[in-house]
mmCIF file of C-alpha atoms in Angstrom:
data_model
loop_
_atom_site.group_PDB
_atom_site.id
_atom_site.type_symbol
_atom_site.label_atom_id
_atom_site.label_comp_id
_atom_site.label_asym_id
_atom_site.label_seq_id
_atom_site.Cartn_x
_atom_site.Cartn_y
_atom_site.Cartn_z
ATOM 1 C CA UNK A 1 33.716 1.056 -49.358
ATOM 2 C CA UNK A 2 35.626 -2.216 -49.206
ATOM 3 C CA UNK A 3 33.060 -4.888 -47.120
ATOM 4 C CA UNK A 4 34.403 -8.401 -46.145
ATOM 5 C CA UNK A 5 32.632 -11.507 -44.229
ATOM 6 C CA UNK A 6 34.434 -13.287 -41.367
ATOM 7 C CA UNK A 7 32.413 -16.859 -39.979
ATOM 8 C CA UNK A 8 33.133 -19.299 -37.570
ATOM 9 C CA UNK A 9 34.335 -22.649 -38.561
ATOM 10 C CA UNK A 10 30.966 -23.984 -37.828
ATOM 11 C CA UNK A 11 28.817 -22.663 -40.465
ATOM 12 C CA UNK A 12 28.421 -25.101 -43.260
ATOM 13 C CA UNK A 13 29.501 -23.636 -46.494
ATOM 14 C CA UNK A 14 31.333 -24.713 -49.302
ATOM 15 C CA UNK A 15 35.071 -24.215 -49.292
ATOM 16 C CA UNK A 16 34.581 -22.844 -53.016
ATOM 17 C CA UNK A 17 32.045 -20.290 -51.627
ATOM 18 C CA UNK A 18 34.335 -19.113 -49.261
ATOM 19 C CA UNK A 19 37.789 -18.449 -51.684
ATOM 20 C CA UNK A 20 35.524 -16.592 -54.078
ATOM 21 C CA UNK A 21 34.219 -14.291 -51.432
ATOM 22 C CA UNK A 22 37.488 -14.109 -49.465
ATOM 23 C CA UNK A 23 35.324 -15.458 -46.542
ATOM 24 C CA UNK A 24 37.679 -14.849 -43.008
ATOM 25 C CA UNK A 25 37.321 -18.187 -40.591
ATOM 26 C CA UNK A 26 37.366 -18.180 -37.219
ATOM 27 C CA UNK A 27 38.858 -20.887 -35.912
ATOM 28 C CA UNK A 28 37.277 -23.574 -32.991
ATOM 29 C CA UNK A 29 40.225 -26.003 -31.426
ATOM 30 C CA UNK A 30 39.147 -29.437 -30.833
ATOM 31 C CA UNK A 31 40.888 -32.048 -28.658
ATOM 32 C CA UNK A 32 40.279 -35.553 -29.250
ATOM 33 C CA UNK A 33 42.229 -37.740 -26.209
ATOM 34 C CA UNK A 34 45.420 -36.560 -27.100
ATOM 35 C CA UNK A 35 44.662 -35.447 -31.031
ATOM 36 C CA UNK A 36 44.560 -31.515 -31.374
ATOM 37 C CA UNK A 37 42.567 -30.489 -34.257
ATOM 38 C CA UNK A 38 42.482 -26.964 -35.784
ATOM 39 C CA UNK A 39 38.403 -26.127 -36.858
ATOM 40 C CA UNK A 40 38.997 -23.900 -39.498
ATOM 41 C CA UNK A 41 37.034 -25.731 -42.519
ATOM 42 C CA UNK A 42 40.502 -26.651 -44.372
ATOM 43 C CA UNK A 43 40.047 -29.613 -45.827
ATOM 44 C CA UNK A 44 43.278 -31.382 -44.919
ATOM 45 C CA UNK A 45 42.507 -31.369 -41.016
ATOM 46 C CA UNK A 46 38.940 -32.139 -41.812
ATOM 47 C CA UNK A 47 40.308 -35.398 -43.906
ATOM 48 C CA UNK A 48 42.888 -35.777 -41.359
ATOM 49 C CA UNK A 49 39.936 -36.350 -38.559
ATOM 50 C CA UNK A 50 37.788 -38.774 -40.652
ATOM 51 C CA UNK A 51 41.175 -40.827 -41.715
ATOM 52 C CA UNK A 52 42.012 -41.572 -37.708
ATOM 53 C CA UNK A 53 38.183 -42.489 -36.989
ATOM 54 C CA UNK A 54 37.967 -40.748 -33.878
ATOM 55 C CA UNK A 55 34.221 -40.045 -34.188
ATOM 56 C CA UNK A 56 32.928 -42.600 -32.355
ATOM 57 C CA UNK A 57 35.285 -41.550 -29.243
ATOM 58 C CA UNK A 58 34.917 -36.911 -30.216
ATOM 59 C CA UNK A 59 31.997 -37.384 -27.912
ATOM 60 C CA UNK A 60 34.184 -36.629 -24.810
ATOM 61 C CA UNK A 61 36.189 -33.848 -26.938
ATOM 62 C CA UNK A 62 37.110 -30.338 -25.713
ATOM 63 C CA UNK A 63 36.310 -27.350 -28.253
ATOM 64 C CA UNK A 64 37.416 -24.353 -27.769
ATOM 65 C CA UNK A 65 35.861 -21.698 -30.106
ATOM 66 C CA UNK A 66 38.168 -18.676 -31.037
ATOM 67 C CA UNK A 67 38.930 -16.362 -28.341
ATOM 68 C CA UNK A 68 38.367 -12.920 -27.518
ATOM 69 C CA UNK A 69 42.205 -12.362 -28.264
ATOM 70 C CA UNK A 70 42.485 -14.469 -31.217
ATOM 71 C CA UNK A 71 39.689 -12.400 -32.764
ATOM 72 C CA UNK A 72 41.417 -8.988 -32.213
ATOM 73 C CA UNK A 73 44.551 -10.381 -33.703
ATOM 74 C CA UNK A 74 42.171 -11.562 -36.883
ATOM 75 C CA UNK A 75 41.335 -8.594 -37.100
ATOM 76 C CA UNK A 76 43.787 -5.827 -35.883
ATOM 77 C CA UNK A 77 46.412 -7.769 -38.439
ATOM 78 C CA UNK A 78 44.470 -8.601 -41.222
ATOM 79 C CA UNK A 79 40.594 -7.422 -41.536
ATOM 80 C CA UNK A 80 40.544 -3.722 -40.815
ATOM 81 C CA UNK A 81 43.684 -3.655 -43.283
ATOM 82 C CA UNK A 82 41.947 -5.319 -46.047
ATOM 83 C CA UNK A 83 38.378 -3.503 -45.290
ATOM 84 C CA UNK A 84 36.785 -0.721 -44.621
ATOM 85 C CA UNK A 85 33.182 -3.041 -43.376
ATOM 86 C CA UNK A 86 33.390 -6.573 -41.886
ATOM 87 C CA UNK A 87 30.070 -8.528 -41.188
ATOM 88 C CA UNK A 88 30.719 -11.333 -39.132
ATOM 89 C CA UNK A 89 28.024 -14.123 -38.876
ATOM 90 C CA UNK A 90 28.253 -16.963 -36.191
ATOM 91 C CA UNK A 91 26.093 -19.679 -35.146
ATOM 92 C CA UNK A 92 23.397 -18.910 -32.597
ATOM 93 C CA UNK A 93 24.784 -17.723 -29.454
ATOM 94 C CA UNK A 94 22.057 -20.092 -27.078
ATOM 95 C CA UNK A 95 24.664 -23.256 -28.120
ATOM 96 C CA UNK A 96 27.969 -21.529 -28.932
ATOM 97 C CA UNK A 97 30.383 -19.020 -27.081
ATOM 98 C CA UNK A 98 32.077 -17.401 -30.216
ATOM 99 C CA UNK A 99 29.081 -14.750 -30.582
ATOM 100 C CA UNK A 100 29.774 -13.567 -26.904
ATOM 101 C CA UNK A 101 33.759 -13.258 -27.978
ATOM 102 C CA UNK A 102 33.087 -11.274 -31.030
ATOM 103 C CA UNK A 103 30.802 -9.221 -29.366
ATOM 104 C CA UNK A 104 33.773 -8.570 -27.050
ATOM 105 C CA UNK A 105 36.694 -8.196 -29.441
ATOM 106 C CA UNK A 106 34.556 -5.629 -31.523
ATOM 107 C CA UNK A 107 35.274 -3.226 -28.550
ATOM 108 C CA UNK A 108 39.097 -3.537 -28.561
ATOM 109 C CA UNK A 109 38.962 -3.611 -32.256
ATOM 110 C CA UNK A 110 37.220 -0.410 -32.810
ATOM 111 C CA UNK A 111 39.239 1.302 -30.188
ATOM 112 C CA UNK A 112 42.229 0.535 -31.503
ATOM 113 C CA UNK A 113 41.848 0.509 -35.524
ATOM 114 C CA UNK A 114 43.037 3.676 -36.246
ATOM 115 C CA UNK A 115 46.621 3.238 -35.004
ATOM 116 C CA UNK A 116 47.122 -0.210 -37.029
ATOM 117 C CA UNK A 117 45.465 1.255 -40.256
ATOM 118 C CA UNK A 118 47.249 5.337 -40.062
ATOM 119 C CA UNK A 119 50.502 3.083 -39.533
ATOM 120 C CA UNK A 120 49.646 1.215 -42.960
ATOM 121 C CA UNK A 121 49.116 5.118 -44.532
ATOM 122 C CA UNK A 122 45.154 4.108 -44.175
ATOM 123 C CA UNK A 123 42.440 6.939 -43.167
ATOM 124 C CA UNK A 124 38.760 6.632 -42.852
ATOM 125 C CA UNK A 125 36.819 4.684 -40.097
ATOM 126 C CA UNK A 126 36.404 1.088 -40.200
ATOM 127 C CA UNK A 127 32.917 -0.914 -39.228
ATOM 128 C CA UNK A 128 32.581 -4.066 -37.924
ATOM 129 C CA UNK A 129 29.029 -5.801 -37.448
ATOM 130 C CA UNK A 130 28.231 -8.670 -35.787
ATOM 131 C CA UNK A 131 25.110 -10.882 -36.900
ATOM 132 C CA UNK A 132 23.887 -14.047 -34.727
ATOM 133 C CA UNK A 133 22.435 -16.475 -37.481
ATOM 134 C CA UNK A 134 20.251 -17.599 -34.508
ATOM 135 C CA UNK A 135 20.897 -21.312 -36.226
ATOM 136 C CA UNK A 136 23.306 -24.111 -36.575
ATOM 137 C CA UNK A 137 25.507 -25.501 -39.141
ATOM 138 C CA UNK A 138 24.460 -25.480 -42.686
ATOM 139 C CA UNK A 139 21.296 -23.110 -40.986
ATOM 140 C CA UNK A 140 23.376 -20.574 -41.253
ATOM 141 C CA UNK A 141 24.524 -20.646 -44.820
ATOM 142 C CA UNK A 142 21.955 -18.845 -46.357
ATOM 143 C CA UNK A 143 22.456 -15.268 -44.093
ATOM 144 C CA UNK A 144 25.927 -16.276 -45.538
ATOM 145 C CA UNK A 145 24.822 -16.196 -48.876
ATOM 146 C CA UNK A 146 22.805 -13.039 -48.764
ATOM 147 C CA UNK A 147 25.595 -11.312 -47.219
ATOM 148 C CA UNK A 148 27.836 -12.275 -49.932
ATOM 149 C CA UNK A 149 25.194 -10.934 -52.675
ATOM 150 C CA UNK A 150 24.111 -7.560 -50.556
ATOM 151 C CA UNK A 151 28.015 -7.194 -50.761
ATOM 152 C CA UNK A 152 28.833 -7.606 -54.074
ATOM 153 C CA UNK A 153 25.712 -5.454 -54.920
ATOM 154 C CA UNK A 154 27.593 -2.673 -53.266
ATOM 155 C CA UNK A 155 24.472 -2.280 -50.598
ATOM 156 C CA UNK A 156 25.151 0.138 -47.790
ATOM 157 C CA UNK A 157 26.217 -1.392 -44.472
ATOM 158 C CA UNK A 158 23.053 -0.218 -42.560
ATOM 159 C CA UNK A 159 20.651 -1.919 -45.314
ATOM 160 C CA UNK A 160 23.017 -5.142 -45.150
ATOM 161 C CA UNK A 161 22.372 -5.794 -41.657
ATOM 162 C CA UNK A 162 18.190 -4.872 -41.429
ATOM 163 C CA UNK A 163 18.606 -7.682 -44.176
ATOM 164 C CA UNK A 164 20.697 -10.316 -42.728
ATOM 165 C CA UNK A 165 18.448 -9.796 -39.227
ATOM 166 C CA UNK A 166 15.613 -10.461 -41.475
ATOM 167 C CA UNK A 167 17.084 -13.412 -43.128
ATOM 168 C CA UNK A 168 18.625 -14.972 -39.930
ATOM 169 C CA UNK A 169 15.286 -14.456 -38.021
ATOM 170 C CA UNK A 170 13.838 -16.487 -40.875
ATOM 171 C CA UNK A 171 16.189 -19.272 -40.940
ATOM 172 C CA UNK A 172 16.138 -22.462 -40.685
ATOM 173 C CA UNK A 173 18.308 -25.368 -39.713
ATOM 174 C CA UNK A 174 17.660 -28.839 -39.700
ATOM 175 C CA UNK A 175 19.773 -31.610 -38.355
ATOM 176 C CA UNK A 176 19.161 -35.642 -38.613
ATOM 177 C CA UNK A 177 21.709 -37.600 -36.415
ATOM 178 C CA UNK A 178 22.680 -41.117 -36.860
ATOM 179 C CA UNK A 179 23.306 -42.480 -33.413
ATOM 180 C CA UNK A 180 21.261 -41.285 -30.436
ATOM 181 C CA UNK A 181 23.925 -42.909 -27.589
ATOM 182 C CA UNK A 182 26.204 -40.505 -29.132
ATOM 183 C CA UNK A 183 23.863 -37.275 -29.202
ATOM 184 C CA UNK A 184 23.403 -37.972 -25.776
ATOM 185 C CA UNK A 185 26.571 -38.823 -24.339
ATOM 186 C CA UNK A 186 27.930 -35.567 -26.074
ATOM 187 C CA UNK A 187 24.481 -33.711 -24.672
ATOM 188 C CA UNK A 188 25.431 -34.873 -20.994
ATOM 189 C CA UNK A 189 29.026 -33.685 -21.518
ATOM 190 C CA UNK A 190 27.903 -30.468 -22.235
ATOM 191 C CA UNK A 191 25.391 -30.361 -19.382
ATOM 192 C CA UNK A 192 22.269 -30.778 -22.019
ATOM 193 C CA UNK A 193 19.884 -33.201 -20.835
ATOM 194 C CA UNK A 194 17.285 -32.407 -24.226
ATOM 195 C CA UNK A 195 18.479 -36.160 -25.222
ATOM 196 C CA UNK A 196 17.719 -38.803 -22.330
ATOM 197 C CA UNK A 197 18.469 -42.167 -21.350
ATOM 198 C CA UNK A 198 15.660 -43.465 -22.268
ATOM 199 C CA UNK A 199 14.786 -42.102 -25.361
ATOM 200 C CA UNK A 200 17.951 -42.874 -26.779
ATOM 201 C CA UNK A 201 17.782 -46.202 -25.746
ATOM 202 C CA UNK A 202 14.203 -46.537 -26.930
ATOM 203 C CA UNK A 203 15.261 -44.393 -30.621
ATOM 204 C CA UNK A 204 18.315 -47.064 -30.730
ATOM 205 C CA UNK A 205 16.219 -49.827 -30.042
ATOM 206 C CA UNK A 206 13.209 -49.067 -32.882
ATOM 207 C CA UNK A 207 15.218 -47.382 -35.077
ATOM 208 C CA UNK A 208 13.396 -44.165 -34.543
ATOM 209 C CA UNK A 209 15.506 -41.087 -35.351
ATOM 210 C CA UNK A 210 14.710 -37.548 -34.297
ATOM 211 C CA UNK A 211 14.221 -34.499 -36.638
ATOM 212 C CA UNK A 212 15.688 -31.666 -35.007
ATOM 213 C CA UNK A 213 15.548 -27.902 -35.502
ATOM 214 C CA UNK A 214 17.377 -24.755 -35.011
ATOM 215 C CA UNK A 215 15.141 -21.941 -35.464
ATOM 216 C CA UNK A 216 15.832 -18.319 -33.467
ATOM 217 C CA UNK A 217 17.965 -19.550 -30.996
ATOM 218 C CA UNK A 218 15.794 -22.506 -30.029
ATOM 219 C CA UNK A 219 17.023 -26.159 -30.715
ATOM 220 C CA UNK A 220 15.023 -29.427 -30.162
ATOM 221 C CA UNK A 221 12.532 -31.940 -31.939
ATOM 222 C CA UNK A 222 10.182 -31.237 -34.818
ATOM 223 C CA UNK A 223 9.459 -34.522 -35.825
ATOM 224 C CA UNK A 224 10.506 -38.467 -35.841
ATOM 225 C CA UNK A 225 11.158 -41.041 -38.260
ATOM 226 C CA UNK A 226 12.209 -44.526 -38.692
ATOM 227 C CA UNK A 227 15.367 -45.300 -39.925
ATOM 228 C CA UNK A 228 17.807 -42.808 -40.632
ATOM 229 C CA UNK A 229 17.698 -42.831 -44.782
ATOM 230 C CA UNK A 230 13.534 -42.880 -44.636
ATOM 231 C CA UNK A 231 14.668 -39.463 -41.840
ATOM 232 C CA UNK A 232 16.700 -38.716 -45.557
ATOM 233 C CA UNK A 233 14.135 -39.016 -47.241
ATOM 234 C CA UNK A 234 11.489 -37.179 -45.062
ATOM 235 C CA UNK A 235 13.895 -34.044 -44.690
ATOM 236 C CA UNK A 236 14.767 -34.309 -48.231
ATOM 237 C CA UNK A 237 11.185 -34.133 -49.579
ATOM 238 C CA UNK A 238 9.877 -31.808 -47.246
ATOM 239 C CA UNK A 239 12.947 -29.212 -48.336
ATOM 240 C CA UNK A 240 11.716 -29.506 -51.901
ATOM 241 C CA UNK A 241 8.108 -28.717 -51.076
ATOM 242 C CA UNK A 242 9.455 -25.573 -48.831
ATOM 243 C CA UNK A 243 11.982 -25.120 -52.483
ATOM 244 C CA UNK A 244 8.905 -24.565 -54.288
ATOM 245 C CA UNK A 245 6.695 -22.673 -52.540
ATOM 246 C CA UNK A 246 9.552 -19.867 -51.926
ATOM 247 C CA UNK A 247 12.389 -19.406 -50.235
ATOM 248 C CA UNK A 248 13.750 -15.497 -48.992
ATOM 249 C CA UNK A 249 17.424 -16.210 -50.497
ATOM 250 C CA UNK A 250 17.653 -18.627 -53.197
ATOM 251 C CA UNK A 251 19.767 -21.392 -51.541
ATOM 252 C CA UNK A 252 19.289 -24.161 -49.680
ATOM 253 C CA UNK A 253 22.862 -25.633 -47.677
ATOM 254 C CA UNK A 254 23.227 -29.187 -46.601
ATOM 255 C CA UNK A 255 26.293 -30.548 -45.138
ATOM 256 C CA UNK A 256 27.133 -33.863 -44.214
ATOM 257 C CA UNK A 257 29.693 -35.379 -41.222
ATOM 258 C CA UNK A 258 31.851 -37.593 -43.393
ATOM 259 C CA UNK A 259 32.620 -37.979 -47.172
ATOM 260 C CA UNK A 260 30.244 -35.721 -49.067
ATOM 261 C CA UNK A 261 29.980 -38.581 -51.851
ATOM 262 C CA UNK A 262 27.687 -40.329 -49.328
ATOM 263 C CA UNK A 263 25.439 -37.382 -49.698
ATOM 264 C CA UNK A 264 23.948 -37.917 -53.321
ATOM 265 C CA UNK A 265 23.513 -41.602 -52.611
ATOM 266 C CA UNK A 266 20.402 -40.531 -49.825
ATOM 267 C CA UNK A 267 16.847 -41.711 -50.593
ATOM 268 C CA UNK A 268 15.254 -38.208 -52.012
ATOM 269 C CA UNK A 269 18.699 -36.243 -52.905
ATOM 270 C CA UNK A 270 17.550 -36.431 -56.908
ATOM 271 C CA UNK A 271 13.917 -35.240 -55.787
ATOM 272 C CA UNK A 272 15.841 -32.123 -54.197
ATOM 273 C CA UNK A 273 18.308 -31.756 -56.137
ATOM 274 C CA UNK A 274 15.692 -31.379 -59.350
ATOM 275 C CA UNK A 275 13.197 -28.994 -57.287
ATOM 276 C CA UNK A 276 16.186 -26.690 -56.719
ATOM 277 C CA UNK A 277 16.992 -27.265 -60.514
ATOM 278 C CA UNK A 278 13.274 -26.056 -61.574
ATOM 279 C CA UNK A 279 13.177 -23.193 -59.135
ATOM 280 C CA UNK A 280 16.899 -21.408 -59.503
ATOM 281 C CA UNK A 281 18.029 -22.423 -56.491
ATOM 282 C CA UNK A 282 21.400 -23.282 -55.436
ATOM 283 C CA UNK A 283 21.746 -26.626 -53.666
ATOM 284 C CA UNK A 284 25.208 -25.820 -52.113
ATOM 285 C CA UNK A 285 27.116 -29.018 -50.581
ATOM 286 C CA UNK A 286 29.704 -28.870 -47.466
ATOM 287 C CA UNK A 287 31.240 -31.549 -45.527
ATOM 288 C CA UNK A 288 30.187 -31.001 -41.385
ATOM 289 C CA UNK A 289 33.038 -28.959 -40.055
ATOM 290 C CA UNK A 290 34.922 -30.730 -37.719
ATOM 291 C CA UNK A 291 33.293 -29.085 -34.327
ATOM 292 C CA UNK A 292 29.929 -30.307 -35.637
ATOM 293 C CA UNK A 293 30.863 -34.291 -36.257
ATOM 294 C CA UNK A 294 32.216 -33.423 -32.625
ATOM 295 C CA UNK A 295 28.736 -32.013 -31.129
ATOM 296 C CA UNK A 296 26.290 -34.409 -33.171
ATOM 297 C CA UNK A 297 28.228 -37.743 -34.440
ATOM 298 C CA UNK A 298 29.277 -38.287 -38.077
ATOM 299 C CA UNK A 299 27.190 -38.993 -40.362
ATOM 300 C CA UNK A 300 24.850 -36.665 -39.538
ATOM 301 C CA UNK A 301 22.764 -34.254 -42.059
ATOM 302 C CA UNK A 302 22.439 -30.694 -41.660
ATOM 303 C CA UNK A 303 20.318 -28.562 -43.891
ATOM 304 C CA UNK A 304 19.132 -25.324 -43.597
ATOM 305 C CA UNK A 305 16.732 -22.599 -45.942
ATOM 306 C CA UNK A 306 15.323 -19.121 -45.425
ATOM 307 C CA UNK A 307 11.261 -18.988 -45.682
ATOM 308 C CA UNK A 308 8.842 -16.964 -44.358
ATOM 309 C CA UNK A 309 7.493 -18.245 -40.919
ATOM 310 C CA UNK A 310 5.927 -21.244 -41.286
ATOM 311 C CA UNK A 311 4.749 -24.615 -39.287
ATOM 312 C CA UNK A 312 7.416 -27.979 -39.532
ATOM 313 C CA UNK A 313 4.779 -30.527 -40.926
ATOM 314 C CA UNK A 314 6.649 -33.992 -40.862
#
């Protein structure tokens, strides 16, 4: 059985990663004033956003994540032809709209599969399975990951997705942003009043930076630091402490909203870097798609892991 993986342009992952699984994007649109940006984690737009500096004005952007229609087309044209299995993994579905339009298009897809693939002289039925990560960002790289390896293993479909539950009940995503005004402004746009006046004018004012957390669904504060590269260095510490005591899928995904060179220069990068080193884990890198430098500012971190249930001690 041929198995793919489709994702939405906001999971964090390594372009690399994706050509060497043949990993399908779904696309978000993005509006800027009157700059149209295609989300689809190709470098070139991504570049093309950071060169016009429009980050400090994405705050009052429109996204648009890929419709029910433009996931049938995906699809009807390309995916059932090139597979006989497609798991597709999104962000959680409490902060983005593309899990409910999957969830749609899987109807029309399945109903109308046959016809596309008997006119390509294909038989057999074709599966398509749709996994919430129930996390944001680079929080959902690691169901990624497993996915990829439970493919290439040549698992069955049914064992793939008790797995990938597993794993994206058990992840988690962390997220340190750089400017509070912006969080919030972009909150209030959205109607999300978790960031208020006050504290962001308080966090702006000391320097105090929230540590935030997508875990099952749920988003909001786990912590706060002062200054954003001690935040850095909190995060980054804490990750290699959660590195060695065990992870469920041995990766941990950071990704970062502007040149990923900045990255290695954060206080307590080398200390994770060499716990990951020690322990077999891969320490994969991705720049912040587009729709997330959109939703939390750029230079933001994101980082997420898979671990057993545990309590956020920062």
């Amino acid at each position: 059985m041929r198995m793919g993986l489709a994702i939405d342009a906001a999971c964090d992952l390594p372009q690399a990663f994706l050509q060497e699984h043949n990993v399908a994007v779904m696309p978000i649109t993005i509006q800027v004033d009157d700059e149209v940006f295609m989300d689809n984690r190709n470098q070139v737009e991504l570049h093309r956003f950071l060169d016009r500096k429009l980050g400090s004005r994405s705050h009052s952007a429109e996204t648009i994540p890929c419709s029910v229609e433009d996931v049938q087309k995906l699809f009807l044209e390309k995916l059932v032809l090139e597979n006989d299995c497609v798991f597709c993994l999104t962000i959680t579905a409490t902060r983005s709209a593309i899990n409910e339009h999957v969830n749609k298009a899987s109807f029309a897809v399945l109903k109308h599969y046959r016809d596309v693939r008997e006119k390509n002289n294909m038989s057999g039925p074709f599966l398509m399975r749709v996994v919430d990560t129930r996390t944001l960002f680079a929080g959902s790289g690691p169901c990624i990951v497993e996915a990829a390896r439970l493919i290439a293993a040549g698992e069955q479909p049914a064992a793939i997705r008790e797995r990938l539950t597993h794993i994206a009940n058990n992840s988690y995503g962390y997220m340190l942003p750089r400017d509070l005004y912006y969080l919030r402004a972009r909150a209030k746009k959205k109607g999300d009043r978790s960031v208020g006046l006050v504290s962001a004018m308080l966090g702006s004012a000391l320097d105090i930076k929230p540590l935030l957390r997508g875990y099952r669904g749920e988003t909001g504060p786990v912590g706060k630091v002062r200054g954003f590269e001690h935040g850095a260095e909190t995060l980054f510490n804490y990750t290699a402490q959660r590195v060695r005591t065990g992870l469920l899928v041995p990766a941990v995904c950071v990704s970062y909203g502007g040149e990923l060179s900045e990255l290695a220069k954060l206080p307590g990068y080398d200390g994770l870097r060499a716990a990951c080193d020690e322990t077999g884990v891969a320490l994969m890198e991705a720049p912040m798609s587009i729709t997330g430098m959109v939703n939390v500012g750029e230079g933001a971190v994101t980082l997420g892991f898979a671990a057993e249930e545990h309590v956020a001690e920062f």
